[in-house]
mmCIF file of N, CA, C and O in Angstrom:
data_model
loop_
_atom_site.group_PDB
_atom_site.id
_atom_site.type_symbol
_atom_site.label_atom_id
_atom_site.label_comp_id
_atom_site.label_asym_id
_atom_site.label_seq_id
_atom_site.Cartn_x
_atom_site.Cartn_y
_atom_site.Cartn_z
ATOM 1 N N UNK A 104 -2.503 4.556 -13.261
ATOM 2 C CA UNK A 104 -2.092 5.187 -12.082
ATOM 3 C C UNK A 104 -3.132 6.165 -11.603
ATOM 4 O O UNK A 104 -3.336 6.224 -10.509
ATOM 5 N N UNK A 105 -3.772 6.880 -12.473
ATOM 6 C CA UNK A 105 -4.937 7.861 -12.021
ATOM 7 C C UNK A 105 -5.973 7.012 -11.314
ATOM 8 O O UNK A 105 -6.571 7.612 -10.422
ATOM 9 N N UNK A 106 -6.271 5.831 -11.765
ATOM 10 C CA UNK A 106 -7.258 5.119 -11.047
ATOM 11 C C UNK A 106 -6.880 4.909 -9.585
ATOM 12 O O UNK A 106 -7.807 4.979 -8.616
ATOM 13 N N UNK A 107 -5.666 4.579 -9.371
ATOM 14 C CA UNK A 107 -5.203 4.306 -7.999
ATOM 15 C C UNK A 107 -5.249 5.531 -7.160
ATOM 16 O O UNK A 107 -5.735 5.604 -5.995
ATOM 17 N N UNK A 108 -4.879 6.700 -7.694
ATOM 18 C CA UNK A 108 -4.865 7.987 -7.133
ATOM 19 C C UNK A 108 -6.283 8.367 -6.679
ATOM 20 O O UNK A 108 -6.633 8.889 -5.691
ATOM 21 N N UNK A 109 -7.211 7.956 -7.584
ATOM 22 C CA UNK A 109 -8.687 8.174 -7.302
ATOM 23 C C UNK A 109 -9.360 7.411 -6.154
ATOM 24 O O UNK A 109 -10.300 7.869 -5.506
ATOM 25 N N UNK A 110 -8.811 6.202 -5.929
ATOM 26 C CA UNK A 110 -9.432 5.378 -4.914
ATOM 27 C C UNK A 110 -8.705 5.343 -3.602
ATOM 28 O O UNK A 110 -9.217 4.958 -2.609
ATOM 29 N N UNK A 111 -7.414 5.952 -3.579
ATOM 30 C CA UNK A 111 -6.712 5.936 -2.355
ATOM 31 C C UNK A 111 -6.752 7.354 -1.639
ATOM 32 O O UNK A 111 -6.697 8.384 -2.346
ATOM 33 N N UNK A 112 -6.660 7.305 -0.356
ATOM 34 C CA UNK A 112 -6.512 8.507 0.390
ATOM 35 C C UNK A 112 -5.109 8.973 0.211
ATOM 36 O O UNK A 112 -4.171 8.125 -0.211
ATOM 37 N N UNK A 113 -4.679 10.210 0.594
ATOM 38 C CA UNK A 113 -3.321 10.645 0.530
ATOM 39 C C UNK A 113 -2.374 9.778 1.388
ATOM 40 O O UNK A 113 -1.298 9.447 0.996
ATOM 41 N N UNK A 114 -2.913 9.445 2.539
ATOM 42 C CA UNK A 114 -2.064 8.603 3.469
ATOM 43 C C UNK A 114 -1.832 7.206 2.845
ATOM 44 O O UNK A 114 -0.801 6.613 3.049
ATOM 45 N N UNK A 115 -2.902 6.602 2.323
ATOM 46 C CA UNK A 115 -2.816 5.472 1.813
ATOM 47 C C UNK A 115 -1.851 5.349 0.574
ATOM 48 O O UNK A 115 -1.065 4.427 0.299
ATOM 49 N N UNK A 116 -1.943 6.256 -0.295
ATOM 50 C CA UNK A 116 -1.078 6.432 -1.446
ATOM 51 C C UNK A 116 0.378 6.602 -0.917
ATOM 52 O O UNK A 116 1.344 5.984 -1.552
ATOM 53 N N UNK A 117 0.663 7.430 0.095
ATOM 54 C CA UNK A 117 1.936 7.612 0.605
ATOM 55 C C UNK A 117 2.477 6.264 1.208
ATOM 56 O O UNK A 117 3.690 5.972 0.762
ATOM 57 N N UNK A 118 1.659 5.510 1.857
ATOM 58 C CA UNK A 118 2.047 4.310 2.425
ATOM 59 C C UNK A 118 2.606 3.244 1.354
ATOM 60 O O UNK A 118 3.507 2.639 1.453
ATOM 61 N N UNK A 119 1.703 3.093 0.395
ATOM 62 C CA UNK A 119 1.961 2.183 -0.741
ATOM 63 C C UNK A 119 3.103 2.583 -1.629
ATOM 64 O O UNK A 119 3.936 1.708 -2.070
ATOM 65 N N UNK A 120 3.325 3.887 -1.848
ATOM 66 C CA UNK A 120 4.373 4.406 -2.667
ATOM 67 C C UNK A 120 5.705 4.096 -1.858
ATOM 68 O O UNK A 120 6.755 3.668 -2.383
ATOM 69 N N UNK A 121 5.701 4.381 -0.510
ATOM 70 C CA UNK A 121 6.854 4.209 0.355
ATOM 71 C C UNK A 121 7.191 2.655 0.355
ATOM 72 O O UNK A 121 8.434 2.296 0.226
ATOM 73 N N UNK A 122 6.270 1.884 0.437
ATOM 74 C CA UNK A 122 6.391 0.384 0.421
ATOM 75 C C UNK A 122 7.132 0.014 -0.774
ATOM 76 O O UNK A 122 8.063 -0.836 -0.788
ATOM 77 N N UNK A 123 6.566 0.437 -1.991
ATOM 78 C CA UNK A 123 6.998 -0.114 -3.262
ATOM 79 C C UNK A 123 8.537 0.432 -3.596
ATOM 80 O O UNK A 123 9.311 -0.342 -3.860
ATOM 81 N N UNK A 124 8.639 1.814 -3.315
ATOM 82 C CA UNK A 124 9.886 2.350 -3.657
ATOM 83 C C UNK A 124 10.975 2.000 -2.507
ATOM 84 O O UNK A 124 12.200 2.085 -2.861
ATOM 85 N N UNK A 125 10.502 1.706 -1.354
ATOM 86 C CA UNK A 125 11.392 1.431 -0.285
ATOM 87 C C UNK A 125 11.854 0.014 -0.140
ATOM 88 O O UNK A 125 12.519 -0.412 0.773
ATOM 89 N N UNK A 126 11.363 -0.837 -1.067
ATOM 90 C CA UNK A 126 11.783 -2.245 -1.151
ATOM 91 C C UNK A 126 11.028 -3.246 -0.229
ATOM 92 O O UNK A 126 11.456 -4.372 0.080
ATOM 93 N N UNK A 127 9.921 -2.764 0.273
ATOM 94 C CA UNK A 127 9.087 -3.542 1.201
ATOM 95 C C UNK A 127 8.602 -4.832 0.580
ATOM 96 O O UNK A 127 8.458 -5.795 1.325
ATOM 97 N N UNK A 128 8.293 -4.851 -0.642
ATOM 98 C CA UNK A 128 7.726 -6.010 -1.290
ATOM 99 C C UNK A 128 8.902 -6.948 -1.914
ATOM 100 O O UNK A 128 8.517 -8.023 -2.421
ATOM 101 N N UNK A 129 10.080 -6.581 -1.623
ATOM 102 C CA UNK A 129 11.180 -7.399 -2.152
ATOM 103 C C UNK A 129 11.438 -8.556 -1.249
ATOM 104 O O UNK A 129 11.171 -8.434 -0.096
ATOM 105 N N UNK A 130 12.246 -9.550 -1.679
ATOM 106 C CA UNK A 130 12.632 -10.620 -0.898
ATOM 107 C C UNK A 130 14.132 -10.780 -0.993
ATOM 108 O O UNK A 130 14.679 -10.981 -2.050
ATOM 109 N N UNK A 131 14.911 -10.566 0.131
ATOM 110 C CA UNK A 131 14.525 -10.069 1.379
ATOM 111 C C UNK A 131 14.066 -8.585 1.331
ATOM 112 O O UNK A 131 14.432 -7.898 0.404
ATOM 113 N N UNK A 132 13.306 -8.215 2.335
ATOM 114 C CA UNK A 132 12.916 -6.787 2.313
ATOM 115 C C UNK A 132 14.124 -5.837 2.520
ATOM 116 O O UNK A 132 14.969 -6.061 3.257
ATOM 117 N N UNK A 133 13.993 -4.724 1.770
ATOM 118 C CA UNK A 133 15.075 -3.637 1.772
ATOM 119 C C UNK A 133 14.759 -2.798 3.051
ATOM 120 O O UNK A 133 15.683 -2.279 3.608
ATOM 121 N N UNK A 134 13.531 -2.704 3.428
ATOM 122 C CA UNK A 134 13.145 -1.924 4.556
ATOM 123 C C UNK A 134 11.969 -2.623 5.243
ATOM 124 O O UNK A 134 11.056 -3.222 4.661
ATOM 125 N N UNK A 135 11.914 -2.570 6.605
ATOM 126 C CA UNK A 135 10.764 -3.018 7.279
ATOM 127 C C UNK A 135 9.597 -1.985 7.294
ATOM 128 O O UNK A 135 9.812 -0.884 7.183
ATOM 129 N N UNK A 136 8.587 -2.460 7.878
ATOM 130 C CA UNK A 136 7.430 -1.682 8.131
ATOM 131 C C UNK A 136 7.747 -0.564 9.149
ATOM 132 O O UNK A 136 7.286 0.573 9.116
ATOM 133 N N UNK A 137 8.451 -1.013 10.167
ATOM 134 C CA UNK A 137 8.934 -0.013 11.206
ATOM 135 C C UNK A 137 9.773 1.212 10.636
ATOM 136 O O UNK A 137 9.523 2.227 10.897
ATOM 137 N N UNK A 138 10.624 0.768 9.709
ATOM 138 C CA UNK A 138 11.580 1.749 8.980
ATOM 139 C C UNK A 138 10.769 2.788 8.177
ATOM 140 O O UNK A 138 11.014 4.030 8.206
ATOM 141 N N UNK A 139 9.768 2.149 7.394
ATOM 142 C CA UNK A 139 8.955 2.978 6.588
ATOM 143 C C UNK A 139 7.997 3.885 7.407
ATOM 144 O O UNK A 139 7.803 5.084 7.007
ATOM 145 N N UNK A 140 7.456 3.384 8.406
ATOM 146 C CA UNK A 140 6.632 4.114 9.335
ATOM 147 C C UNK A 140 7.484 5.265 10.009
ATOM 148 O O UNK A 140 6.954 6.488 10.020
ATOM 149 N N UNK A 141 8.615 4.915 10.526
ATOM 150 C CA UNK A 141 9.441 6.024 10.956
ATOM 151 C C UNK A 141 9.746 7.172 9.927
ATOM 152 O O UNK A 141 9.578 8.431 10.377
ATOM 153 N N UNK A 142 9.911 6.879 8.676
ATOM 154 C CA UNK A 142 10.084 7.890 7.651
ATOM 155 C C UNK A 142 8.944 8.683 7.493
ATOM 156 O O UNK A 142 8.952 9.915 7.098
ATOM 157 N N UNK A 143 7.719 8.104 7.669
ATOM 158 C CA UNK A 143 6.488 8.880 7.511
ATOM 159 C C UNK A 143 6.071 9.653 8.883
ATOM 160 O O UNK A 143 5.116 10.347 8.899
ATOM 161 N N UNK A 144 6.836 9.254 9.938
ATOM 162 C CA UNK A 144 6.490 9.960 11.235
ATOM 163 C C UNK A 144 5.237 9.352 11.868
ATOM 164 O O UNK A 144 4.597 10.055 12.616
ATOM 165 N N UNK A 145 5.008 7.996 11.711
ATOM 166 C CA UNK A 145 3.795 7.422 12.253
ATOM 167 C C UNK A 145 4.165 6.086 12.926
ATOM 168 O O UNK A 145 5.337 5.555 12.525
ATOM 169 N N UNK A 146 3.175 5.540 13.589
ATOM 170 C CA UNK A 146 3.513 4.156 14.200
ATOM 171 C C UNK A 146 3.436 3.120 13.209
ATOM 172 O O UNK A 146 2.857 3.221 12.104
ATOM 173 N N UNK A 147 3.985 1.994 13.489
ATOM 174 C CA UNK A 147 4.057 0.739 12.524
ATOM 175 C C UNK A 147 2.670 0.372 12.381
ATOM 176 O O UNK A 147 2.215 -0.050 11.174
ATOM 177 N N UNK A 148 1.729 0.347 13.398
ATOM 178 C CA UNK A 148 0.391 -0.141 13.369
ATOM 179 C C UNK A 148 -0.426 0.816 12.423
ATOM 180 O O UNK A 148 -1.102 0.342 11.572
ATOM 181 N N UNK A 149 -0.142 2.135 12.517
ATOM 182 C CA UNK A 149 -0.839 3.031 11.673
ATOM 183 C C UNK A 149 -0.432 2.809 10.220
ATOM 184 O O UNK A 149 -1.181 2.870 9.198
ATOM 185 N N UNK A 150 0.907 2.669 10.003
ATOM 186 C CA UNK A 150 1.576 2.488 8.657
ATOM 187 C C UNK A 150 0.774 1.190 8.108
ATOM 188 O O UNK A 150 0.400 1.202 6.864
ATOM 189 N N UNK A 151 0.836 0.050 8.811
ATOM 190 C CA UNK A 151 0.191 -1.103 8.299
ATOM 191 C C UNK A 151 -1.207 -0.919 8.009
ATOM 192 O O UNK A 151 -1.631 -1.543 6.925
ATOM 193 N N UNK A 152 -1.961 -0.142 8.708
ATOM 194 C CA UNK A 152 -3.495 -0.006 8.447
ATOM 195 C C UNK A 152 -3.586 0.725 7.081
ATOM 196 O O UNK A 152 -4.367 0.363 6.191
ATOM 197 N N UNK A 153 -2.675 1.706 6.930
ATOM 198 C CA UNK A 153 -2.819 2.453 5.663
ATOM 199 C C UNK A 153 -2.467 1.631 4.460
ATOM 200 O O UNK A 153 -3.120 1.618 3.446
ATOM 201 N N UNK A 154 -1.379 0.846 4.757
ATOM 202 C CA UNK A 154 -0.887 -0.140 3.533
ATOM 203 C C UNK A 154 -1.910 -1.153 3.181
ATOM 204 O O UNK A 154 -2.284 -1.441 2.034
ATOM 205 N N UNK A 155 -2.553 -1.839 4.263
ATOM 206 C CA UNK A 155 -3.578 -2.830 4.035
ATOM 207 C C UNK A 155 -4.845 -2.197 3.304
ATOM 208 O O UNK A 155 -5.310 -2.783 2.290
ATOM 209 N N UNK A 156 -5.183 -1.041 3.793
ATOM 210 C CA UNK A 156 -6.388 -0.451 3.155
ATOM 211 C C UNK A 156 -6.007 -0.020 1.585
ATOM 212 O O UNK A 156 -6.889 -0.190 0.718
ATOM 213 N N UNK A 157 -4.843 0.251 1.378
ATOM 214 C CA UNK A 157 -4.406 0.594 0.054
ATOM 215 C C UNK A 157 -4.444 -0.522 -0.901
ATOM 216 O O UNK A 157 -4.871 -0.495 -1.875
ATOM 217 N N UNK A 158 -3.700 -1.640 -0.259
ATOM 218 C CA UNK A 158 -3.683 -2.887 -1.086
ATOM 219 C C UNK A 158 -5.153 -3.446 -1.270
ATOM 220 O O UNK A 158 -5.424 -3.812 -2.469
ATOM 221 N N UNK A 159 -6.034 -3.425 -0.405
ATOM 222 C CA UNK A 159 -7.448 -3.769 -0.605
ATOM 223 C C UNK A 159 -8.040 -2.975 -1.723
ATOM 224 O O UNK A 159 -8.671 -3.604 -2.653
ATOM 225 N N UNK A 160 -7.850 -1.642 -1.722
ATOM 226 C CA UNK A 160 -8.459 -0.745 -2.678
ATOM 227 C C UNK A 160 -7.854 -0.981 -4.134
ATOM 228 O O UNK A 160 -8.621 -1.136 -5.023
ATOM 229 N N UNK A 161 -6.652 -1.267 -4.179
ATOM 230 C CA UNK A 161 -5.901 -1.475 -5.385
ATOM 231 C C UNK A 161 -6.431 -2.872 -6.003
ATOM 232 O O UNK A 161 -6.675 -2.997 -7.189
ATOM 233 N N UNK A 162 -6.421 -4.042 -5.209
ATOM 234 C CA UNK A 162 -6.929 -5.236 -5.607
ATOM 235 C C UNK A 162 -8.388 -5.224 -5.972
ATOM 236 O O UNK A 162 -8.854 -5.882 -7.039
ATOM 237 N N UNK A 163 -9.098 -4.514 -5.330
ATOM 238 C CA UNK A 163 -10.586 -4.265 -5.676
ATOM 239 C C UNK A 163 -10.673 -3.773 -7.216
ATOM 240 O O UNK A 163 -11.440 -4.109 -8.024
ATOM 241 N N UNK A 164 -9.829 -2.670 -7.416
ATOM 242 C CA UNK A 164 -9.949 -2.044 -8.784
ATOM 243 C C UNK A 164 -9.401 -3.065 -9.865
ATOM 244 O O UNK A 164 -10.016 -3.156 -10.871
ATOM 245 N N UNK A 165 -8.406 -3.886 -9.382
ATOM 246 C CA UNK A 165 -7.828 -4.788 -10.397
ATOM 247 C C UNK A 165 -8.735 -5.860 -10.697
ATOM 248 O O UNK A 165 -8.927 -6.096 -11.872
ATOM 249 N N UNK A 166 -9.318 -6.524 -9.692
ATOM 250 C CA UNK A 166 -10.051 -7.603 -9.833
ATOM 251 C C UNK A 166 -11.574 -7.362 -10.203
ATOM 252 O O UNK A 166 -12.106 -8.005 -11.077
ATOM 253 N N UNK A 167 -12.155 -6.485 -9.535
ATOM 254 C CA UNK A 167 -13.602 -6.274 -9.781
ATOM 255 C C UNK A 167 -13.767 -5.361 -10.968
ATOM 256 O O UNK A 167 -14.706 -5.471 -11.705
ATOM 257 N N UNK A 168 -12.801 -4.348 -11.055
ATOM 258 C CA UNK A 168 -12.928 -3.505 -12.280
ATOM 259 C C UNK A 168 -12.638 -4.172 -13.487
ATOM 260 O O UNK A 168 -13.256 -3.732 -14.493
ATOM 261 N N UNK A 169 -11.922 -5.247 -13.582
ATOM 262 C CA UNK A 169 -11.572 -5.773 -14.783
ATOM 263 C C UNK A 169 -12.712 -7.007 -15.084
ATOM 264 O O UNK A 169 -12.672 -7.529 -16.256
ATOM 265 N N UNK A 170 -13.448 -7.290 -14.143
ATOM 266 C CA UNK A 170 -14.423 -8.357 -14.376
ATOM 267 C C UNK A 170 -13.821 -9.721 -14.258
ATOM 268 O O UNK A 170 -14.413 -10.688 -14.676
ATOM 269 N N UNK A 171 -12.527 -9.817 -13.916
ATOM 270 C CA UNK A 171 -11.640 -11.138 -13.979
ATOM 271 C C UNK A 171 -11.573 -11.738 -12.591
ATOM 272 O O UNK A 171 -10.616 -12.566 -12.449
ATOM 273 N N UNK A 172 -12.323 -11.298 -11.588
ATOM 274 C CA UNK A 172 -12.199 -11.877 -10.304
ATOM 275 C C UNK A 172 -12.782 -13.281 -10.130
ATOM 276 O O UNK A 172 -13.470 -13.795 -11.070
ATOM 277 N N UNK A 173 -12.211 -14.005 -9.284
ATOM 278 C CA UNK A 173 -12.684 -15.318 -8.958
ATOM 279 C C UNK A 173 -13.853 -15.414 -8.037
ATOM 280 O O UNK A 173 -13.726 -14.825 -7.044
ATOM 281 N N UNK A 174 -14.972 -15.955 -8.490
ATOM 282 C CA UNK A 174 -16.125 -15.947 -7.593
ATOM 283 C C UNK A 174 -16.527 -17.326 -7.232
ATOM 284 O O UNK A 174 -16.428 -18.223 -7.750
#
């Protein structure tokens, strides 16, 4: 978890935590991106940008940091 905190901005961390705890990754989704963005007081587009950047940073840590990426 500290690795994630080290690579994410505060906004990215808030977006990914909100998505995870808000059921965004569940099927069906418990909350939409619009609903989560509203909770953070930002637009859906801004929320999606923070979430995508957070996902990218997390995946980079997971796959590149472990040396188990597919090349």
